XYZ file of C-alpha atoms in Angstrom:
306
model
C 0.068 0.131 -0.058
C 2.678 1.746 0.803
C 4.526 1.422 -1.440
C 1.709 2.636 -4.401
C 1.567 5.422 -3.313
C 4.891 6.827 -3.613
C 4.763 5.044 -6.650
C 1.005 7.371 -7.710
C 2.999 10.692 -5.627
C 5.884 10.398 -8.490
C 3.542 10.091 -11.496
C 1.361 13.320 -9.623
C 4.734 15.295 -9.452
C 6.061 13.856 -13.142
C 3.216 15.304 -14.128
C 3.326 18.372 -12.322
C 7.310 19.085 -12.823
C 5.707 18.811 -16.875
C 3.351 20.529 -16.779
C 6.057 23.543 -15.528
C 8.333 22.877 -17.759
C 5.832 22.842 -20.571
C 4.617 26.268 -19.645
C 8.158 27.949 -19.069
C 8.901 26.304 -23.308
C 6.369 27.895 -24.978
C 6.750 31.251 -22.742
C 9.880 31.453 -23.264
C 9.512 31.088 -27.428
C 6.382 33.486 -27.826
C 8.473 37.131 -27.886
C 9.392 35.102 -31.384
C 5.940 34.353 -31.793
C 3.440 35.536 -34.524
C 0.439 35.518 -33.021
C -2.271 37.255 -32.570
C -2.274 37.717 -28.982
C 1.468 37.811 -28.139
C 1.583 40.576 -30.570
C -0.999 42.227 -28.591
C 0.667 41.808 -25.103
C 4.076 41.805 -25.639
C 4.770 43.900 -28.979
C 2.469 45.718 -29.689
C 3.969 49.407 -30.511
C 2.232 50.851 -33.783
C 0.413 54.310 -34.448
C -3.524 52.409 -35.551
C -5.025 49.243 -34.191
C -7.523 47.708 -36.146
C -10.163 45.402 -34.478
C -13.386 42.692 -34.727
C -14.329 39.630 -36.396
C -12.530 38.412 -40.199
C -13.617 41.624 -42.006
C -11.683 43.493 -39.939
C -7.979 41.159 -40.749
C -9.011 40.524 -44.254
C -10.186 43.661 -45.804
C -8.397 46.313 -44.630
C -4.953 46.115 -45.166
C -2.258 47.049 -42.428
C 0.724 48.431 -45.313
C -2.330 50.147 -47.538
C -2.403 52.206 -44.234
C 0.795 53.202 -43.152
C 1.004 54.165 -46.934
C -2.444 56.122 -46.811
C -1.677 57.903 -43.612
C 1.845 57.349 -42.823
C 0.805 56.171 -39.058
C 2.092 51.969 -38.711
C 0.050 49.947 -38.645
C -1.607 46.289 -37.510
C -4.056 43.782 -37.040
C -5.482 43.099 -33.716
C -8.762 41.813 -34.861
C -10.500 37.658 -34.829
C -12.398 35.639 -36.926
C -16.121 34.565 -35.812
C -15.122 37.516 -32.793
C -15.892 40.702 -31.615
C -16.497 42.748 -29.428
C -15.528 40.768 -26.001
C -11.422 39.414 -27.978
C -11.205 43.376 -28.926
C -11.825 44.878 -25.257
C -9.117 41.791 -24.161
C -6.898 42.944 -26.650
C -7.376 46.628 -26.902
C -6.335 45.815 -22.478
C -3.556 43.444 -23.802
C -2.234 46.821 -26.418
C -2.376 49.352 -24.108
C -0.526 48.170 -21.249
C 2.321 48.170 -24.109
C 1.849 51.832 -25.997
C -0.988 53.906 -26.899
C -2.416 53.746 -30.129
C -3.172 57.232 -32.344
C -5.976 55.681 -34.526
C -7.963 52.823 -33.656
C -9.997 51.798 -36.783
C -13.136 49.345 -34.633
C -14.935 46.517 -38.182
C -18.766 46.550 -37.146
C -20.314 42.934 -37.481
C -23.747 43.179 -35.486
C -23.744 38.745 -34.939
C -20.384 39.641 -32.930
C -20.784 42.645 -31.737
C -24.086 43.503 -30.541
C -26.835 40.884 -31.977
C -27.780 37.557 -29.969
C -26.614 34.592 -31.614
C -26.273 31.154 -29.593
C -25.591 30.780 -25.676
C -21.688 28.732 -26.968
C -20.957 32.012 -28.149
C -18.952 33.981 -24.918
C -16.997 30.123 -24.249
C -15.460 30.339 -28.354
C -14.417 33.625 -27.861
C -12.489 32.959 -24.265
C -11.309 29.910 -26.182
C -9.527 32.913 -28.563
C -7.738 34.182 -25.181
C -7.672 31.049 -22.838
C -3.148 31.858 -22.807
C -3.573 34.206 -21.246
C -5.818 33.433 -18.414
C -3.815 34.866 -15.211
C -1.502 36.659 -16.986
C -3.422 39.078 -17.908
C -6.597 40.987 -15.634
C -8.721 41.524 -18.194
C -8.517 38.165 -19.231
C -9.487 36.850 -16.239
C -12.080 38.465 -15.296
C -13.475 38.186 -18.346
C -13.136 34.251 -17.667
C -14.892 34.209 -14.411
C -17.683 36.121 -16.207
C -17.975 34.259 -19.043
C -16.773 30.508 -17.363
C -17.758 28.010 -14.651
C -14.979 27.964 -11.392
C -14.824 23.309 -13.225
C -13.951 24.903 -16.237
C -11.189 28.349 -15.003
C -9.949 25.514 -12.587
C -8.485 23.417 -16.172
C -6.578 26.119 -17.588
C -4.394 26.413 -14.273
C -2.662 23.830 -16.605
C -0.382 25.026 -18.602
C -1.135 22.096 -21.447
C -5.004 22.901 -20.746
C -4.172 26.474 -21.124
C -2.101 26.185 -24.253
C -3.762 24.067 -25.832
C -5.530 25.923 -29.022
C -2.286 28.273 -29.334
C 0.805 25.775 -28.464
C 1.198 24.681 -32.671
C 0.826 27.735 -33.973
C 3.276 29.306 -30.966
C 5.685 27.024 -31.891
C 5.589 27.434 -35.682
C 4.937 30.579 -36.209
C 8.146 30.983 -33.918
C 10.260 28.357 -35.964
C 9.261 29.492 -38.961
C 8.896 33.912 -38.567
C 5.526 32.819 -40.168
C 3.735 36.118 -40.666
C 6.171 38.208 -39.297
C 5.216 41.330 -41.258
C 2.031 40.683 -42.504
C 0.996 42.704 -39.263
C -2.044 41.094 -38.252
C -3.367 40.943 -42.057
C -4.897 37.514 -43.955
C -4.927 37.173 -47.381
C -7.842 35.760 -48.937
C -6.221 35.020 -53.004
C -9.435 33.349 -55.355
C -12.320 35.185 -57.391
C -16.254 34.842 -56.197
C -18.487 32.718 -58.652
C -22.183 34.533 -57.672
C -24.976 32.357 -56.475
C -27.938 32.473 -59.433
C -30.407 33.350 -57.069
C -28.984 36.229 -54.850
C -30.309 36.123 -51.802
C -33.182 38.814 -50.466
C -32.008 41.970 -48.691
C -31.968 41.320 -44.868
C -34.609 41.839 -42.196
C -35.788 41.375 -38.739
C -36.307 41.261 -35.751
C -33.187 41.630 -33.756
C -32.853 40.444 -30.638
C -30.207 42.898 -28.717
C -27.490 41.120 -26.794
C -27.049 43.552 -23.475
C -23.901 41.897 -22.129
C -21.975 42.285 -26.076
C -23.904 46.124 -25.618
C -22.404 46.588 -22.826
C -18.560 46.060 -23.796
C -18.881 47.303 -27.576
C -19.653 49.922 -25.918
C -17.002 49.533 -23.149
C -14.155 49.309 -25.684
C -15.371 52.671 -27.163
C -15.986 55.154 -24.512
C -12.264 53.752 -23.413
C -10.772 54.901 -26.594
C -12.909 57.992 -26.722
C -11.721 58.815 -22.583
C -7.915 58.822 -24.060
C -8.339 61.098 -26.328
C -7.707 58.874 -29.071
C -9.210 58.465 -32.477
C -11.841 55.943 -33.222
C -13.357 54.855 -37.341
C -16.039 53.153 -37.081
C -16.371 50.770 -40.378
C -19.125 48.681 -41.640
C -16.601 46.914 -45.086
C -18.606 45.885 -48.794
C -20.358 42.679 -49.313
C -21.669 41.539 -52.675
C -24.879 41.573 -52.472
C -27.246 44.086 -50.999
C -28.979 42.952 -48.574
C -28.319 46.250 -46.145
C -30.595 46.941 -43.381
C -30.816 49.842 -41.962
C -32.408 48.261 -38.182
C -29.636 45.415 -38.857
C -26.836 48.597 -37.472
C -29.530 50.865 -35.869
C -27.782 50.156 -32.497
C -24.731 49.868 -34.278
C -25.384 54.559 -35.285
C -27.449 55.411 -32.130
C -23.257 54.187 -29.611
C -21.424 56.338 -31.964
C -23.565 58.790 -32.085
C -24.182 59.155 -28.407
C -20.285 58.967 -27.974
C -19.207 61.533 -31.612
C -17.814 58.450 -33.181
C -17.521 58.822 -37.172
C -19.113 56.061 -38.376
C -18.426 54.640 -42.609
C -20.585 53.327 -44.209
C -18.845 50.391 -47.216
C -21.589 47.780 -46.993
C -22.415 48.542 -50.613
C -20.106 50.207 -52.094
C -20.757 50.369 -56.129
C -17.250 50.595 -57.044
C -16.681 47.588 -55.163
C -19.505 45.587 -54.088
C -20.676 43.559 -56.982
C -17.849 43.070 -58.296
C -16.195 38.941 -57.945
C -13.319 40.370 -59.493
C -12.878 41.638 -55.629
C -14.876 38.797 -53.440
C -13.795 36.006 -52.008
C -16.695 35.169 -51.041
C -19.736 37.263 -50.906
C -18.816 39.339 -47.642
C -14.888 38.493 -47.593
C -12.443 40.600 -50.138
C -10.460 39.006 -52.143
C -6.420 40.704 -51.518
C -7.446 42.449 -54.734
C -10.973 44.121 -53.459
C -8.307 44.875 -49.944
C -6.643 47.458 -51.105
C -9.154 49.221 -53.441
C -11.383 48.907 -50.645
C -8.196 50.741 -48.154
C -7.735 53.041 -50.264
C -11.209 54.188 -50.620
C -11.391 54.150 -46.881
C -8.097 56.323 -46.135
C -9.768 58.787 -48.218
C -12.967 59.046 -45.948
C -10.738 59.111 -43.454
C -8.414 62.150 -44.207
C -11.162 63.632 -45.373
C -13.065 63.787 -42.727
C -8.869 64.381 -40.284
C -8.831 66.948 -42.723
C -12.142 68.501 -42.188
C -12.518 68.174 -38.096
C -8.753 69.924 -37.940
C -9.968 73.355 -39.813
C -13.241 73.560 -37.383
């Protein structure tokens, strides 16, 4: 019996030791990795920060923004996520460096509409490698994860499970070193034989998302960071004003410019600019970013005159 207890104790201590060594190894590699959380928390020093869902990642070119605005730029957006991940990454960034400008890509499903009950857990999975390492992320885990779910994350192997392979690969290959958080789609969209109908409600608001989006925008304004909310182009004209009304209401309340290119004739309806019906390919990304920068410069110029 005593021998079995010693063996079991040795096994448990070995598991704990391996887990600790694993965590030390991953954290030692992180400064050389180019995934979003690590850049935001450990390397961010850009003038412009792009946030939002996949539209922010694929539809806006940091390099073009740098050329047009003369400001360094990084994209901290995340596909299939919105204001929750944006709030966490924004806070990671400002702990290191305060940007001069934030460009936020609005996506109703991820920013203020109710989708499904499981989406908060999925949002947190993107951030879990910074649980217990970042105070904002840790507080969000306390809000959205049960104690039983959180206790598992005290293990380094569990905490880094979604990201450790990416961290090692990025560090070893230096992949995405110059991407600045941008992702590229290549290929051309084939339009549907039957175009989708215009979107229509009713839409159900998600009070938690609205709370986080308001918190994000309010903090940006409080720090005197220039903020632009943007709605990137889509292929089909399915625009429903009601769908975007909460974004307009919040922007009006906080005096934030909102630049709407949802259906822009010079880009929308042109398959050569799209990868699918809601994402631009790299050619479309360049065209849209140029258009957006022109409007941003006009707004900045008009504000300077006032």
